[in-house]
Coordinates of C-alpha atoms in Angstrom, one line a residue:
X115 CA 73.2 113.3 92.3
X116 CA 75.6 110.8 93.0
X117 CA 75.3 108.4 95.2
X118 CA 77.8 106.7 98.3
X119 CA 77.9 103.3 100.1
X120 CA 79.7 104.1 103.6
X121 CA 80.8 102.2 106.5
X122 CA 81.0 103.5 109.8
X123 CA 80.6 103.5 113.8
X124 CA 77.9 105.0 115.4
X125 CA 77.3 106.2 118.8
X126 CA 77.3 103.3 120.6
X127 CA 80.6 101.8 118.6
X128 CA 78.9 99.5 116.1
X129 CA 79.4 99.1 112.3
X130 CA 77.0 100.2 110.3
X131 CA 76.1 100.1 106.4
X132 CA 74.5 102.5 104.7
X133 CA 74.0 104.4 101.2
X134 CA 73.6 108.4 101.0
X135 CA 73.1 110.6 98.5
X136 CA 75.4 114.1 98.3
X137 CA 76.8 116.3 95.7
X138 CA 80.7 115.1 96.8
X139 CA 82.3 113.1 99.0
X140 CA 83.1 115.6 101.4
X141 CA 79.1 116.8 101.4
X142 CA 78.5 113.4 102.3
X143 CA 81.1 113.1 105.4
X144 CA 79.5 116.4 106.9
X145 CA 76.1 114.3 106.4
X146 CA 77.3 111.1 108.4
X147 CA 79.1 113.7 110.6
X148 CA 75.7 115.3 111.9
X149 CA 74.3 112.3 112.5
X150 CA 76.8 111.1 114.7
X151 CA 78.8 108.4 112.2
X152 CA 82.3 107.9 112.0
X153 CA 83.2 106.9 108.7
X154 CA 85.6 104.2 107.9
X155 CA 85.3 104.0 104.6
X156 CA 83.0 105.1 101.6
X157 CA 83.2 105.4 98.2
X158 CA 81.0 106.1 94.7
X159 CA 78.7 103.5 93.3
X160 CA 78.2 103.1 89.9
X161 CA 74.9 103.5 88.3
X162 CA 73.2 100.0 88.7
X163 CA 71.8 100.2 85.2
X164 CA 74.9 99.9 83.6
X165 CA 76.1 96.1 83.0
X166 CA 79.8 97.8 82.3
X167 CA 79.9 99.2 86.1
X168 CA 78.2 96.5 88.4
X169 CA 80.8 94.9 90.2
X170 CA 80.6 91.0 89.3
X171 CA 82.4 88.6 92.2
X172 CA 83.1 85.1 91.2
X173 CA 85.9 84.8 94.2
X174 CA 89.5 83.7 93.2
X175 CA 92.3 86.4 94.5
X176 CA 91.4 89.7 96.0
X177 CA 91.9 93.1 94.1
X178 CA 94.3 95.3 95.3
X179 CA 91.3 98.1 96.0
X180 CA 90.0 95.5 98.5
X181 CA 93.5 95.2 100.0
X182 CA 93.7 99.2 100.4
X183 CA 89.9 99.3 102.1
X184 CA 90.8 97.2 104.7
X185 CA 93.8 98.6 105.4
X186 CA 92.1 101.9 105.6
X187 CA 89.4 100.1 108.0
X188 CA 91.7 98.4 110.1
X189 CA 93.6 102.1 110.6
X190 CA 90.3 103.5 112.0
X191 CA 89.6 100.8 113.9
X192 CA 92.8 100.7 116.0
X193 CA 92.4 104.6 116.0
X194 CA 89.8 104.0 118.3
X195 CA 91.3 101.9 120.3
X196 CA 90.6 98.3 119.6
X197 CA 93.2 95.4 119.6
X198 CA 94.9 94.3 117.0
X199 CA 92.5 90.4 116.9
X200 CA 89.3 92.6 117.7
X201 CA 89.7 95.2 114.8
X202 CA 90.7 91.9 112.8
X203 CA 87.7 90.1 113.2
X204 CA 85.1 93.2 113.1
X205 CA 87.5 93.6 109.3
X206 CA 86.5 90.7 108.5
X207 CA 83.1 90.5 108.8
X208 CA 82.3 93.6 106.2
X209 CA 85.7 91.8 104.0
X210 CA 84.9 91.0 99.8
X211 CA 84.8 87.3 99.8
X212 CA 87.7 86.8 97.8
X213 CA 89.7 88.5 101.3
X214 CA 87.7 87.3 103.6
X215 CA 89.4 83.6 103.5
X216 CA 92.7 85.4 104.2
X217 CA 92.0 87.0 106.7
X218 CA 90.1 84.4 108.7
X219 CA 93.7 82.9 108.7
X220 CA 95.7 86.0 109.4
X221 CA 93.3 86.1 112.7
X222 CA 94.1 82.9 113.8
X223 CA 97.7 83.0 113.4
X224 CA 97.2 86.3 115.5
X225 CA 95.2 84.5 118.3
X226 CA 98.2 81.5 117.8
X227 CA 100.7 84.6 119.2
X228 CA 102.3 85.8 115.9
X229 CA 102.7 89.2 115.4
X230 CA 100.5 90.8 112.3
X231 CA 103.0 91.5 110.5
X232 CA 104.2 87.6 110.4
X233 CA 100.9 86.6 109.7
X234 CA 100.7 88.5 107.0
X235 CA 103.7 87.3 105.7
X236 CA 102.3 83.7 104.9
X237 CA 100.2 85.1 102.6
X238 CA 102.3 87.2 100.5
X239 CA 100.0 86.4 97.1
X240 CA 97.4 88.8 98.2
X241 CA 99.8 91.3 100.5
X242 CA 103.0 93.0 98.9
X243 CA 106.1 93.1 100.0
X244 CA 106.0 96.9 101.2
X245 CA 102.5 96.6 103.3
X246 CA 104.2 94.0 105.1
X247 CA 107.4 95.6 105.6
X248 CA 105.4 98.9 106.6
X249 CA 103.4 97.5 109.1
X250 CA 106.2 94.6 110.4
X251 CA 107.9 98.6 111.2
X252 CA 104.8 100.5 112.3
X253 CA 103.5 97.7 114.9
X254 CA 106.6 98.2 116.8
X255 CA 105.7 101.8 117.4
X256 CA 102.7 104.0 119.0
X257 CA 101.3 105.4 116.2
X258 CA 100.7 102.2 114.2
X259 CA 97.0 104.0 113.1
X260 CA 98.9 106.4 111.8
X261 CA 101.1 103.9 109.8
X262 CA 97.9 102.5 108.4
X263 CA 96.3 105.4 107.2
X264 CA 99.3 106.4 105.4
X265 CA 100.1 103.0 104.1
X266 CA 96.0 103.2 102.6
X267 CA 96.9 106.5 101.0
X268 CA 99.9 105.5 99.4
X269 CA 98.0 102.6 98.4
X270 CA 95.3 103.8 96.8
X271 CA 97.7 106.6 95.6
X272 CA 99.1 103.9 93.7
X273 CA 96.0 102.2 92.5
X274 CA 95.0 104.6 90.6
X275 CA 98.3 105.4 89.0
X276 CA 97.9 102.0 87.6
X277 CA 94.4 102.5 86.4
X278 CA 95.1 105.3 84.6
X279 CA 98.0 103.6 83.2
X280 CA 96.0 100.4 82.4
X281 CA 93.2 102.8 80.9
X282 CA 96.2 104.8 78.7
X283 CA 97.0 101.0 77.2
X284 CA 93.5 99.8 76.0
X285 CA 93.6 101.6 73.0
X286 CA 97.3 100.8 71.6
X287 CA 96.9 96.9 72.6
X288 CA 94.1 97.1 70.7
X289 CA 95.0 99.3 67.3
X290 CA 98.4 96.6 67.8
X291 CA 96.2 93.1 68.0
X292 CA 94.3 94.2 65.3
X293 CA 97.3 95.7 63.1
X294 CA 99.3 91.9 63.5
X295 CA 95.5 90.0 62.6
X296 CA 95.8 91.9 59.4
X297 CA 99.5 91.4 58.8
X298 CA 99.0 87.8 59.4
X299 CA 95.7 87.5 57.2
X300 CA 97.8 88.8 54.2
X301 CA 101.1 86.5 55.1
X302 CA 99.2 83.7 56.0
X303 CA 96.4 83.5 53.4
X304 CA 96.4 86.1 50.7
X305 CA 100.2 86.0 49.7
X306 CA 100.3 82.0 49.6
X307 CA 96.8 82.1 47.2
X308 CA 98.9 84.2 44.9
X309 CA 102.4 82.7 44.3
X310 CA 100.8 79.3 42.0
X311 CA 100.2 82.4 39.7
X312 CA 103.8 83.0 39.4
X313 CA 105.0 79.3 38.5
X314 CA 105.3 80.3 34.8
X315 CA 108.8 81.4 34.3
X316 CA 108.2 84.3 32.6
X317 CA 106.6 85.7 35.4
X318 CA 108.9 87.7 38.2
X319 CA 107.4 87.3 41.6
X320 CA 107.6 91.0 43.8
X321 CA 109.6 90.8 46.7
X322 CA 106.8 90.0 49.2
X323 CA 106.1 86.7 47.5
X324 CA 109.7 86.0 46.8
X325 CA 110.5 86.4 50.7
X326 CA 106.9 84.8 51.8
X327 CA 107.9 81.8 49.7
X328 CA 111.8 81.6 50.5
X329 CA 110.7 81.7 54.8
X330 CA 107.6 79.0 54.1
X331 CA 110.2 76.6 52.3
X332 CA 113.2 77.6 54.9
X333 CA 110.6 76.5 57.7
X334 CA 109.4 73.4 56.0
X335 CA 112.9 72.3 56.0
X336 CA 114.4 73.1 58.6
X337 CA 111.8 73.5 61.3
X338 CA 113.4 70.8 64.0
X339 CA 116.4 72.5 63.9
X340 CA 114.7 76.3 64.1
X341 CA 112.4 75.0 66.7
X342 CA 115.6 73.4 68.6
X343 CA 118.0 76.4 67.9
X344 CA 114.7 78.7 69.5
X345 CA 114.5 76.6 72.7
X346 CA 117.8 76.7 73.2
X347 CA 118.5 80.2 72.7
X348 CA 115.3 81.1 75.0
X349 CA 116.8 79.0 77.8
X350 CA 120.5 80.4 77.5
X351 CA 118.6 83.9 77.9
X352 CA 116.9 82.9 81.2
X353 CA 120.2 81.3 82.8
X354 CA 122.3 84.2 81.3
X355 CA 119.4 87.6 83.0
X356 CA 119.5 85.6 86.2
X357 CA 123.3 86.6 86.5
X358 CA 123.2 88.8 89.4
X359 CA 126.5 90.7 87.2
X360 CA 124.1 90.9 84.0
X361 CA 120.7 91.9 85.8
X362 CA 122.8 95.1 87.2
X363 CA 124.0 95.7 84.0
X364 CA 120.8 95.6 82.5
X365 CA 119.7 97.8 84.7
X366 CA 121.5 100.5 85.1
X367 CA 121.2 100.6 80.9
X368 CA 117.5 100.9 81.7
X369 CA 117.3 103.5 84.2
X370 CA 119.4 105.8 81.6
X371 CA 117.7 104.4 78.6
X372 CA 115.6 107.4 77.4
X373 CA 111.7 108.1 77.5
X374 CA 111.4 104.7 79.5
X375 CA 114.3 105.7 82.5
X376 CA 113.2 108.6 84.0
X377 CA 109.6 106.6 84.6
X378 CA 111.5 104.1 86.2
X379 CA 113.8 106.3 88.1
X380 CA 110.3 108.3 89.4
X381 CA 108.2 105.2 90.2
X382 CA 111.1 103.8 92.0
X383 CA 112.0 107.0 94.1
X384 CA 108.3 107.5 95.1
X385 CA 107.4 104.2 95.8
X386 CA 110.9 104.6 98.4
X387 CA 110.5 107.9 99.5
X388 CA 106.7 107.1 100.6
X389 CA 107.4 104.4 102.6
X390 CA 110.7 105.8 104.4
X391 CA 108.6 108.7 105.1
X392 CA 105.8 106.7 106.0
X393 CA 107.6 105.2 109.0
X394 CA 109.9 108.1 109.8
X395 CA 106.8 110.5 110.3
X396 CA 105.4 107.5 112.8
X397 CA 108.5 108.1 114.8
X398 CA 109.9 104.8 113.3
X399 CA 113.8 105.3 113.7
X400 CA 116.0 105.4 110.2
X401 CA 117.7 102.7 110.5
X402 CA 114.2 100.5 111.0
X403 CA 112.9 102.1 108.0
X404 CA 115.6 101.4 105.8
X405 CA 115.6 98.0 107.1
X406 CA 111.9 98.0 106.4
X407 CA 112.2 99.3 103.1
X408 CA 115.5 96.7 101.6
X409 CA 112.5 94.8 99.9
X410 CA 110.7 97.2 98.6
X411 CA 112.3 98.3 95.4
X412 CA 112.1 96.5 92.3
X413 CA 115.0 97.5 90.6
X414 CA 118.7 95.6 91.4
X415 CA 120.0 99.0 91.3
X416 CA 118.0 100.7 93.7
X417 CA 117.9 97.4 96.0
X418 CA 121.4 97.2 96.2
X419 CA 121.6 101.0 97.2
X420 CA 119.1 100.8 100.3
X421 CA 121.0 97.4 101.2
X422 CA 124.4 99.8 101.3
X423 CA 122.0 102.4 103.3
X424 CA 121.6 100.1 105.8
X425 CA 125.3 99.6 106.3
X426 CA 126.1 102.9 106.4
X427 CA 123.5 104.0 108.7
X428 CA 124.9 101.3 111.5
X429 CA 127.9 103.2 111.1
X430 CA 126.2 106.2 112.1
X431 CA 125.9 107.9 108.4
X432 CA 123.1 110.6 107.4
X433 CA 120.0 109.3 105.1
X434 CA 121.5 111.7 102.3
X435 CA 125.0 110.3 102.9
X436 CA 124.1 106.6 103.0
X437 CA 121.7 106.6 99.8
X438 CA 124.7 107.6 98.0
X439 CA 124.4 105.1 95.3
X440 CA 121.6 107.0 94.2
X441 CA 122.8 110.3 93.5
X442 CA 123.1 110.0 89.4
X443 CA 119.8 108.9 89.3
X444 CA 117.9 111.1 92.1
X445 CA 120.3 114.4 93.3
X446 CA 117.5 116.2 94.0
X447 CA 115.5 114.1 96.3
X448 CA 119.3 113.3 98.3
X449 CA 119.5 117.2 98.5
X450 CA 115.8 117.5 100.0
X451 CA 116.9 114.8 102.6
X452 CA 119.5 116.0 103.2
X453 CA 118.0 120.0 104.0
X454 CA 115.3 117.9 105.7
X455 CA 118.0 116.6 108.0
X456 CA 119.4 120.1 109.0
X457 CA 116.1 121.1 109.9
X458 CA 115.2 117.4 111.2
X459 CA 112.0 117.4 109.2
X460 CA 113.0 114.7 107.3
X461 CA 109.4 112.5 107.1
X462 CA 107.7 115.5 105.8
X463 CA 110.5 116.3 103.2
X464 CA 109.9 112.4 102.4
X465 CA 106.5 112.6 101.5
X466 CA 106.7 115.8 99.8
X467 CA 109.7 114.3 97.5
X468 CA 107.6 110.9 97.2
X469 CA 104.4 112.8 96.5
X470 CA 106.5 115.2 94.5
X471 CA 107.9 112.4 92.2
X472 CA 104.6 110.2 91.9
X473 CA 103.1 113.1 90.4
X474 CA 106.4 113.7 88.0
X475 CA 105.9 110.1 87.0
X476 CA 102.5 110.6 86.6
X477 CA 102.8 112.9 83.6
X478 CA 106.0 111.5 82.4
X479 CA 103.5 108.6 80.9
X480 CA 100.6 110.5 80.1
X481 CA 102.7 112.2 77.6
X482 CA 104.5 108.8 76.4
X483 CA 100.9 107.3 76.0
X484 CA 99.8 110.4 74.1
X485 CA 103.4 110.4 71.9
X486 CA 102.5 106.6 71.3
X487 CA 99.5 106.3 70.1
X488 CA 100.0 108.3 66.9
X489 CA 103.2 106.6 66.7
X490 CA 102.1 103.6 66.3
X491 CA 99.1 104.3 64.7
X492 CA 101.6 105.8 61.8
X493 CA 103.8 102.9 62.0
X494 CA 101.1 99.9 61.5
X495 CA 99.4 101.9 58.9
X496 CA 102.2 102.0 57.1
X497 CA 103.1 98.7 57.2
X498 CA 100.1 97.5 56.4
X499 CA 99.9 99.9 53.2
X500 CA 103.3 98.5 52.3
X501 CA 101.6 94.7 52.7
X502 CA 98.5 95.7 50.3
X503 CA 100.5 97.5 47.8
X504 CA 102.4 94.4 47.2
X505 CA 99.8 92.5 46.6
X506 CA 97.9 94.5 44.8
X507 CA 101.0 95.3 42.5
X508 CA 101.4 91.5 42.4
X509 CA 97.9 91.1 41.3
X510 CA 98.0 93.7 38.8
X511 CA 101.7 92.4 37.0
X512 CA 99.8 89.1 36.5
X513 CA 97.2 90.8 35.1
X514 CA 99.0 93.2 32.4
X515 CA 100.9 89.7 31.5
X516 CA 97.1 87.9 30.4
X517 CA 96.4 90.5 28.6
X518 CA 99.7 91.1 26.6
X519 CA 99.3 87.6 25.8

């Protein structure tokens, strides 16, 4: 039966630790529930016999699951009414190690009279752009718990996208490592041990050698120049992407590039639509949330259109009319604004679009992982059948020459 590490209040409104056995999650809730807990937060622990699943800490910079559990710890504590310092500093005392620096200073800016948000904002390393630009929003409001617990979900929404996505990547990065050490044994050792044998004129080196031979005496040549002409190439590439024209360019081209776009175009619209519909359902005004959301896409494109949303919206435009800029990339989200806007439910249409296009996303790269795989699985096998049969046709020319003579 699995087991669960929780924290949570008890009836007199202190933290407590504990572990529980249940057959789910939700089992173990109704368990902490009978005995008078509130949970704050609880999750799975790994078998402790398995080396691969303990959960080593050696300090340096927190993960982002840490970042999500206190969020998700601090949103239960101000549910029940604590200040802002007070929730901080009972936070801190369950915190990882790694956080628990951070936050030490987040409370004493706090204490110094800076608002959260703001202390957050010094250390931006450990906290995103979006977390602070959710809460800098949702402190301003009364349902700031509320803000929390949906900045956790979307959080650890996104968490797990990653790991899933990380997970999807072991295995190619690994069949691709492998594939260019065995390329590079064969260019680097095998071919060179073979091309004395073709000294004797009457011997015609295969193509392999001939180019192995031609790039090894092109480089021995001319290697200051190459190694110059590199440098400076590399560093006209940097000046030239930080272009603000170019990066546009570049990425607009991207976001209709196919396979790879509409992945963009779906992280990009989620990550959006959850935070506007974060706020908007926390009675944050529009205007505040799209001021709150300018930094939080990653995409030139998309950054420039909620900049031009927030001009529009002074002006007294809709959502669906101000995110205009968007429409060839996302028509169908700006039509669910804009039916959320006629019946003014537009924080639930929000979430359902950003829920609606994480999950789209989702999928969209399980099936490019799954298309990949044997892709490239085809492609190195190939190439490295081509390398062998080189050599081996090299190998076997030299040896039909000995025994003609």
């Amino acid at each position: 039966m699995p087991s669960y590490t929780y924290k949570a209040f008890d009836g007199r409104g202190a933290i407590v630790q504990g572990r529980a056995e249940a057959s789910s999650k939700a089992d173990m809730m109704a368990q902490a529930r009978r005995q008078n807990l509130r949970i704050i937060s609880a999750e799975e622990t790994a078998a402790s016999g398995s080396l691969w699943n303990r959960d080593f800490k050696f300090g340096g910079r927190p993960k982002q699951k840490h970042v999500v559990d206190f969020v998700r710890e601090l949103a239960t504590l101000t549910d029940a009414g604590l200040t802002i310092d007070r929730a901080l500093r009972l936070a801190e005392q369950h915190a990882p190690r790694a956080l628990r620096p951070h936050l030490t200073a987040v409370i004493e800016a706090v204490i110094a009279g800076s608002s959260f948000s703001q202390a957050l904002s010094r250390h931006r390393d450990v906290f995103s752009h979006d977390v602070i630009e959710v809460i800098g929003a949702g402190e301003k409001t009364r349902a700031f718990p509320t803000v929390l617990r949906n900045l956790a979900a979307s959080l650890e929404r996104r968490n797990a996208i990653r790991q899933r996505l990380v997970s999807a990547m072991v295995y190619p990065i690994m069949l691709v490592l492998m594939s260019l050490g065995a390329i590079t044994v064969v260019l680097t050792v095998l071919v060179p041990a073979l091309t004395p044998l073709f000294d004797d004129p009457a011997l015609q080196p295969p193509p392999l050698i001939r180019f192995v031979s031609a790039v090894n005496t092109t480089f021995a040549q001319f290697w200051p120049i190459l190694l110059g002409g590199t440098v400076l190439v590399g560093i006209g590439l940097v000046a030239l992407f930080r272009q603000t024209v170019v990066r546009g360019w570049l990425a607009r081209r991207l976001l209709r590039a196919p396979l790879f776009g509409p992945i963009m175009i779906g992280v990009e619209a989620g990550r959006l639509c959850r935070v506007l519909g974060t706020l908007v359902s926390a009675d944050v005004s529009l205007p505040a949330a799209i001021a709150a959301a300018r930094t939080i896409p990653k995409n030139p494109v998309f950054r420039e259109a909620v900049e031009e949303a927030g001009r529009r919206m002074v002006e007294g435009a809709r959502l669906s009319q101000s995110l205009h800029l968007l429409q060839p990339y996302m028509p169908v989200i700006l039509n669910l604004i804009a039916t959320g806007e006629q019946v003014n439910r537009v924080g639930e249409i929000l979430l359902h679009a950003a829920d609606m296009q994480e999950s789209e996303s989702q999928n969209r790269i399980e099936r490019l992982m799954s298309l990949l795989v044997p892709l490239l699985t085809a492609g190195m096998g190939l190439m490295i059948g081509g390398l062998v049969f080189s050599v081996m046709s090299a190998i076997l020319s030299v040896n039909d020459l000995a025994t003609a003579r």
